[in-house]
Amino acid sequence: MHRSSGKSKNSKASHAPKQKISYEKKADPAISEYSTSSLNWLRKAEFLMSAPKLNLCVEDTGYEIAFAGRSNAGKSSAINALTNQKQLARASKKPGRTQMINFFSLGNPDQRLVDLPGYGYAAVPEAMKIVWQKELENYLIHRKSLQGLVLLMDIRHPLQHFDVMMLEWAYSRHLFVHVLLTKADKLNRGPANKALLEVQQQLKKMKLNFSIQLFSSLNKQGLEELASVMAGRLNYTLDKTLGFDLDAIPELSADDIEDEFIDQDAEADLDVENIDGNINEKPE
């Protein structure tokens, strides 16, 4: 006789819940520790000096990395967010200082962050632009302590004419560049990642092998990644004596973002297309 199982024909056998498999790459604890320590180190930033000419700059020793980009790319906001000081970049700018090279020490005069005037905005007399053009060229070509550039571009308007010229010029000089797609908070996650991929592909087509990331001063996106890149170029060694709480960084409001800086603190229009006669020539 057939023994009944006690279950109806339509009943489904119970199954153990399926185990969810994650394909996400786990962060390396050592890398994470270096990133947070790097951020903590950058909080030590202090205004050092401004210089109108190369021969008046800080002594050319140690390591420095310079921030460059269009006038409305969010350069000052990025520096302030990175150093956890709302007024650091703006407070260091007195009338006329935007045509100068601004130096910030990072707890050590031989480790520096450099703020270069923005380009692409006509705000100074032509004669002054020509003078500054020459000084910028002198700085980028002859500054031995310069370890590379952080080139900022608005994620909604990347790879503008002057941006491409600066990238090609840096490539021709074998100068390290880390591209920052700023104001990533202006786009949703999907469109932002799509924009990142498109810029990566365009750089690849131009044979410009530079690192690139998303960044937002408003919501603190990308701070640790940028800090790690800078620390590596500036010869920073891990400091295990200090902790760092990313949530302790004060929120930036829209008023703190650099878009409005143009009206109150116009930056020099740097004609990067004419920096060095070989700007469009790539090395063999």
mmCIF file of N, CA, C and O in Angstrom, residues 194-254:
data_model
loop_
_atom_site.group_PDB
_atom_site.id
_atom_site.type_symbol
_atom_site.label_atom_id
_atom_site.label_comp_id
_atom_site.label_asym_id
_atom_site.label_seq_id
_atom_site.Cartn_x
_atom_site.Cartn_y
_atom_site.Cartn_z
ATOM 1 N N LYS A 194 28.337 56.972 -15.514
ATOM 2 C CA LYS A 194 28.400 56.967 -16.979
ATOM 3 C C LYS A 194 29.346 58.053 -17.472
ATOM 4 O O LYS A 194 30.150 57.833 -18.389
ATOM 5 N N ALA A 195 29.265 59.236 -16.852
ATOM 6 C CA ALA A 195 30.150 60.340 -17.230
ATOM 7 C C ALA A 195 31.607 59.974 -16.953
ATOM 8 O O ALA A 195 32.499 60.268 -17.757
ATOM 9 N N LEU A 196 31.848 59.322 -15.821
ATOM 10 C CA LEU A 196 33.202 58.881 -15.476
ATOM 11 C C LEU A 196 33.738 57.922 -16.530
ATOM 12 O O LEU A 196 34.876 58.065 -17.005
ATOM 13 N N LEU A 197 32.917 56.950 -16.924
ATOM 14 C CA LEU A 197 33.331 55.967 -17.925
ATOM 15 C C LEU A 197 33.614 56.635 -19.268
ATOM 16 O O LEU A 197 34.599 56.304 -19.943
ATOM 17 N N GLU A 198 32.771 57.589 -19.650
ATOM 18 C CA GLU A 198 32.949 58.266 -20.937
ATOM 19 C C GLU A 198 34.248 59.070 -20.970
ATOM 20 O O GLU A 198 34.963 59.071 -21.977
ATOM 21 N N VAL A 199 34.567 59.748 -19.865
ATOM 22 C CA VAL A 199 35.814 60.514 -19.821
ATOM 23 C C VAL A 199 37.008 59.564 -19.847
ATOM 24 O O VAL A 199 38.013 59.829 -20.522
ATOM 25 N N GLN A 200 36.910 58.447 -19.133
ATOM 26 C CA GLN A 200 37.983 57.447 -19.162
ATOM 27 C C GLN A 200 38.229 56.957 -20.582
ATOM 28 O O GLN A 200 39.378 56.815 -21.019
ATOM 29 N N GLN A 201 37.151 56.702 -21.309
ATOM 30 C CA GLN A 201 37.275 56.212 -22.680
ATOM 31 C C GLN A 201 37.881 57.267 -23.600
ATOM 32 O O GLN A 201 38.696 56.947 -24.475
ATOM 33 N N GLN A 202 37.496 58.528 -23.400
ATOM 34 C CA GLN A 202 38.053 59.597 -24.226
ATOM 35 C C GLN A 202 39.541 59.789 -23.956
ATOM 36 O O GLN A 202 40.322 60.014 -24.880
ATOM 37 N N LEU A 203 39.931 59.697 -22.688
ATOM 38 C CA LEU A 203 41.352 59.810 -22.353
ATOM 39 C C LEU A 203 42.138 58.662 -22.977
ATOM 40 O O LEU A 203 43.259 58.851 -23.461
ATOM 41 N N LYS A 204 41.533 57.483 -22.971
ATOM 42 C CA LYS A 204 42.189 56.316 -23.565
ATOM 43 C C LYS A 204 42.374 56.509 -25.064
ATOM 44 O O LYS A 204 43.421 56.167 -25.626
ATOM 45 N N LYS A 205 41.360 57.079 -25.733
ATOM 46 C CA LYS A 205 41.463 57.339 -27.168
ATOM 47 C C LYS A 205 42.582 58.327 -27.470
ATOM 48 O O LYS A 205 43.246 58.242 -28.503
ATOM 49 N N MET A 206 42.767 59.289 -26.555
ATOM 50 C CA MET A 206 43.821 60.288 -26.734
ATOM 51 C C MET A 206 45.176 59.782 -26.245
ATOM 52 O O MET A 206 46.156 60.512 -26.272
ATOM 53 N N LYS A 207 45.187 58.526 -25.769
ATOM 54 C CA LYS A 207 46.405 57.896 -25.255
ATOM 55 C C LYS A 207 46.983 58.678 -24.082
ATOM 56 O O LYS A 207 48.198 58.831 -23.948
ATOM 57 N N LEU A 208 46.080 59.162 -23.227
ATOM 58 C CA LEU A 208 46.478 59.886 -22.023
ATOM 59 C C LEU A 208 46.156 58.999 -20.825
ATOM 60 O O LEU A 208 45.012 58.907 -20.383
ATOM 61 N N ASN A 209 47.154 58.332 -20.325
ATOM 62 C CA ASN A 209 46.961 57.351 -19.260
ATOM 63 C C ASN A 209 47.023 58.018 -17.888
ATOM 64 O O ASN A 209 47.988 57.863 -17.139
ATOM 65 N N PHE A 210 45.970 58.784 -17.559
ATOM 66 C CA PHE A 210 45.911 59.479 -16.281
ATOM 67 C C PHE A 210 44.825 58.865 -15.398
ATOM 68 O O PHE A 210 43.804 58.375 -15.885
ATOM 69 N N SER A 211 45.037 58.903 -14.088
ATOM 70 C CA SER A 211 44.026 58.409 -13.154
ATOM 71 C C SER A 211 42.884 59.414 -13.069
ATOM 72 O O SER A 211 43.054 60.610 -13.329
ATOM 73 N N ILE A 212 41.688 58.932 -12.689
ATOM 74 C CA ILE A 212 40.504 59.787 -12.678
ATOM 75 C C ILE A 212 39.520 59.283 -11.635
ATOM 76 O O ILE A 212 39.462 58.083 -11.358
ATOM 77 N N GLN A 213 38.749 60.180 -11.047
ATOM 78 C CA GLN A 213 37.766 59.792 -10.043
ATOM 79 C C GLN A 213 36.622 60.795 -9.988
ATOM 80 O O GLN A 213 36.721 61.912 -10.503
ATOM 81 N N LEU A 214 35.522 60.388 -9.333
ATOM 82 C CA LEU A 214 34.407 61.277 -9.045
ATOM 83 C C LEU A 214 34.695 62.007 -7.740
ATOM 84 O O LEU A 214 35.348 61.471 -6.846
ATOM 85 N N PHE A 215 34.170 63.229 -7.631
ATOM 86 C CA PHE A 215 34.427 64.011 -6.417
ATOM 87 C C PHE A 215 33.279 64.981 -6.176
ATOM 88 O O PHE A 215 32.715 65.551 -7.114
ATOM 89 N N SER A 216 32.939 65.165 -4.900
ATOM 90 C CA SER A 216 31.939 66.159 -4.522
ATOM 91 C C SER A 216 32.344 66.801 -3.205
ATOM 92 O O SER A 216 32.471 66.116 -2.189
ATOM 93 N N SER A 217 32.558 68.101 -3.222
ATOM 94 C CA SER A 217 32.866 68.826 -1.989
ATOM 95 C C SER A 217 31.642 68.894 -1.086
ATOM 96 O O SER A 217 31.766 68.936 0.137
ATOM 97 N N LEU A 218 30.460 68.879 -1.689
ATOM 98 C CA LEU A 218 29.228 69.045 -0.925
ATOM 99 C C LEU A 218 28.922 67.838 -0.048
ATOM 100 O O LEU A 218 28.593 67.983 1.126
ATOM 101 N N ASN A 219 29.031 66.624 -0.613
ATOM 102 C CA ASN A 219 28.709 65.434 0.181
ATOM 103 C C ASN A 219 29.927 64.589 0.539
ATOM 104 O O ASN A 219 29.789 63.446 0.961
ATOM 105 N N LYS A 220 31.119 65.145 0.339
ATOM 106 C CA LYS A 220 32.382 64.512 0.760
ATOM 107 C C LYS A 220 32.730 63.256 -0.034
ATOM 108 O O LYS A 220 33.537 62.437 0.404
ATOM 109 N N GLN A 221 32.152 63.094 -1.191
ATOM 110 C CA GLN A 221 32.449 61.933 -2.022
ATOM 111 C C GLN A 221 33.863 62.017 -2.598
ATOM 112 O O GLN A 221 34.261 63.031 -3.144
ATOM 113 N N GLY A 222 34.626 60.945 -2.444
ATOM 114 C CA GLY A 222 35.945 60.862 -3.059
ATOM 115 C C GLY A 222 37.082 61.460 -2.256
ATOM 116 O O GLY A 222 38.219 61.510 -2.739
ATOM 117 N N LEU A 223 36.822 61.902 -1.024
ATOM 118 C CA LEU A 223 37.877 62.531 -0.226
ATOM 119 C C LEU A 223 39.029 61.572 0.059
ATOM 120 O O LEU A 223 40.202 61.925 -0.088
ATOM 121 N N GLU A 224 38.698 60.359 0.489
ATOM 122 C CA GLU A 224 39.746 59.410 0.861
ATOM 123 C C GLU A 224 40.581 58.993 -0.345
ATOM 124 O O GLU A 224 41.801 58.849 -0.247
ATOM 125 N N GLU A 225 39.922 58.801 -1.487
ATOM 126 C CA GLU A 225 40.658 58.414 -2.692
ATOM 127 C C GLU A 225 41.635 59.509 -3.102
ATOM 128 O O GLU A 225 42.806 59.239 -3.413
ATOM 129 N N LEU A 226 41.170 60.760 -3.091
ATOM 130 C CA LEU A 226 42.036 61.879 -3.449
ATOM 131 C C LEU A 226 43.174 62.022 -2.449
ATOM 132 O O LEU A 226 44.328 62.263 -2.831
ATOM 133 N N ALA A 227 42.867 61.875 -1.162
ATOM 134 C CA ALA A 227 43.899 61.992 -0.128
ATOM 135 C C ALA A 227 44.995 60.953 -0.328
ATOM 136 O O ALA A 227 46.186 61.244 -0.170
ATOM 137 N N SER A 228 44.608 59.732 -0.691
ATOM 138 C CA SER A 228 45.592 58.667 -0.910
ATOM 139 C C SER A 228 46.505 58.984 -2.087
ATOM 140 O O SER A 228 47.718 58.772 -2.027
ATOM 141 N N VAL A 229 45.904 59.494 -3.168
ATOM 142 C CA VAL A 229 46.696 59.841 -4.352
ATOM 143 C C VAL A 229 47.710 60.926 -4.010
ATOM 144 O O VAL A 229 48.896 60.827 -4.342
ATOM 145 N N MET A 230 47.246 61.968 -3.321
ATOM 146 C CA MET A 230 48.132 63.071 -2.970
ATOM 147 C C MET A 230 49.230 62.627 -2.016
ATOM 148 O O MET A 230 50.398 62.991 -2.179
ATOM 149 N N ALA A 231 48.856 61.831 -1.015
ATOM 150 C CA ALA A 231 49.835 61.376 -0.029
ATOM 151 C C ALA A 231 50.938 60.563 -0.687
ATOM 152 O O ALA A 231 52.117 60.689 -0.345
ATOM 153 N N GLY A 232 50.548 59.732 -1.652
ATOM 154 C CA GLY A 232 51.537 58.926 -2.353
ATOM 155 C C GLY A 232 52.519 59.771 -3.137
ATOM 156 O O GLY A 232 53.722 59.493 -3.164
ATOM 157 N N ARG A 233 52.030 60.833 -3.771
ATOM 158 C CA ARG A 233 52.904 61.705 -4.552
ATOM 159 C C ARG A 233 53.762 62.600 -3.671
ATOM 160 O O ARG A 233 54.837 63.045 -4.077
ATOM 161 N N LEU A 234 53.283 62.878 -2.450
ATOM 162 C CA LEU A 234 53.986 63.796 -1.554
ATOM 163 C C LEU A 234 54.855 63.076 -0.530
ATOM 164 O O LEU A 234 55.296 63.670 0.450
ATOM 165 N N ASN A 235 55.066 61.779 -0.756
ATOM 166 C CA ASN A 235 55.979 61.000 0.092
ATOM 167 C C ASN A 235 55.523 60.963 1.545
ATOM 168 O O ASN A 235 56.329 61.041 2.473
ATOM 169 N N TYR A 236 54.210 60.835 1.739
ATOM 170 C CA TYR A 236 53.666 60.747 3.098
ATOM 171 C C TYR A 236 53.791 59.322 3.618
ATOM 172 O O TYR A 236 53.528 58.358 2.905
ATOM 173 N N THR A 237 54.192 59.178 4.877
ATOM 174 C CA THR A 237 54.262 57.869 5.515
ATOM 175 C C THR A 237 53.161 57.757 6.555
ATOM 176 O O THR A 237 52.770 58.749 7.178
ATOM 177 N N LEU A 238 52.654 56.552 6.751
ATOM 178 C CA LEU A 238 51.503 56.309 7.611
ATOM 179 C C LEU A 238 51.747 56.775 9.036
ATOM 180 O O LEU A 238 52.749 56.445 9.654
ATOM 181 N N ASP A 239 50.802 57.571 9.545
ATOM 182 C CA ASP A 239 50.853 58.053 10.926
ATOM 183 C C ASP A 239 49.757 57.341 11.707
ATOM 184 O O ASP A 239 48.577 57.593 11.519
ATOM 185 N N LYS A 240 50.146 56.421 12.580
ATOM 186 C CA LYS A 240 49.175 55.624 13.323
ATOM 187 C C LYS A 240 48.802 56.239 14.666
ATOM 188 O O LYS A 240 48.045 55.658 15.430
ATOM 189 N N THR A 241 49.306 57.417 14.945
ATOM 190 C CA THR A 241 49.056 58.013 16.255
ATOM 191 C C THR A 241 47.751 58.789 16.307
ATOM 192 O O THR A 241 47.268 59.122 17.370
ATOM 193 N N LEU A 242 47.176 59.093 15.119
ATOM 194 C CA LEU A 242 45.973 59.911 15.085
ATOM 195 C C LEU A 242 44.834 59.176 14.399
ATOM 196 O O LEU A 242 45.038 58.448 13.443
ATOM 197 N N GLY A 243 43.630 59.382 14.904
ATOM 198 C CA GLY A 243 42.451 58.800 14.279
ATOM 199 C C GLY A 243 41.771 59.848 13.419
ATOM 200 O O GLY A 243 42.059 61.031 13.505
ATOM 201 N N PHE A 244 40.821 59.404 12.592
ATOM 202 C CA PHE A 244 40.123 60.356 11.726
ATOM 203 C C PHE A 244 38.684 59.909 11.547
ATOM 204 O O PHE A 244 38.421 58.761 11.215
ATOM 205 N N ASP A 245 37.775 60.808 11.802
ATOM 206 C CA ASP A 245 36.359 60.522 11.647
ATOM 207 C C ASP A 245 35.840 61.302 10.448
ATOM 208 O O ASP A 245 35.732 62.527 10.489
ATOM 209 N N LEU A 246 35.521 60.591 9.369
ATOM 210 C CA LEU A 246 35.065 61.249 8.148
ATOM 211 C C LEU A 246 33.793 62.050 8.393
ATOM 212 O O LEU A 246 33.566 63.091 7.788
ATOM 213 N N ASP A 247 32.946 61.574 9.323
ATOM 214 C CA ASP A 247 31.693 62.269 9.605
ATOM 215 C C ASP A 247 31.913 63.588 10.340
ATOM 216 O O ASP A 247 30.997 64.400 10.459
ATOM 217 N N ALA A 248 33.134 63.785 10.859
ATOM 218 C CA ALA A 248 33.421 65.012 11.604
ATOM 219 C C ALA A 248 33.645 66.201 10.684
ATOM 220 O O ALA A 248 33.686 67.342 11.124
ATOM 221 N N ILE A 249 33.786 65.945 9.383
ATOM 222 C CA ILE A 249 33.985 67.042 8.445
ATOM 223 C C ILE A 249 32.696 67.849 8.355
ATOM 224 O O ILE A 249 31.632 67.289 8.113
ATOM 225 N N PRO A 250 32.736 69.148 8.574
ATOM 226 C CA PRO A 250 31.510 69.944 8.515
ATOM 227 C C PRO A 250 30.915 69.928 7.123
ATOM 228 O O PRO A 250 31.630 69.932 6.126
ATOM 229 N N GLU A 251 29.582 69.867 7.068
ATOM 230 C CA GLU A 251 28.900 69.871 5.782
ATOM 231 C C GLU A 251 29.093 71.220 5.100
ATOM 232 O O GLU A 251 29.053 72.268 5.732
ATOM 233 N N LEU A 252 29.298 71.189 3.783
ATOM 234 C CA LEU A 252 29.403 72.414 3.007
ATOM 235 C C LEU A 252 28.035 72.739 2.426
ATOM 236 O O LEU A 252 27.345 71.863 1.924
ATOM 237 N N SER A 253 27.659 73.979 2.508
ATOM 238 C CA SER A 253 26.407 74.400 1.900
ATOM 239 C C SER A 253 26.690 74.869 0.482
ATOM 240 O O SER A 253 27.841 75.025 0.078
ATOM 241 N N ALA A 254 25.627 75.109 -0.253
ATOM 242 C CA ALA A 254 25.799 75.567 -1.631
ATOM 243 C C ALA A 254 26.561 76.887 -1.671
ATOM 244 O O ALA A 254 27.267 77.183 -2.625
#
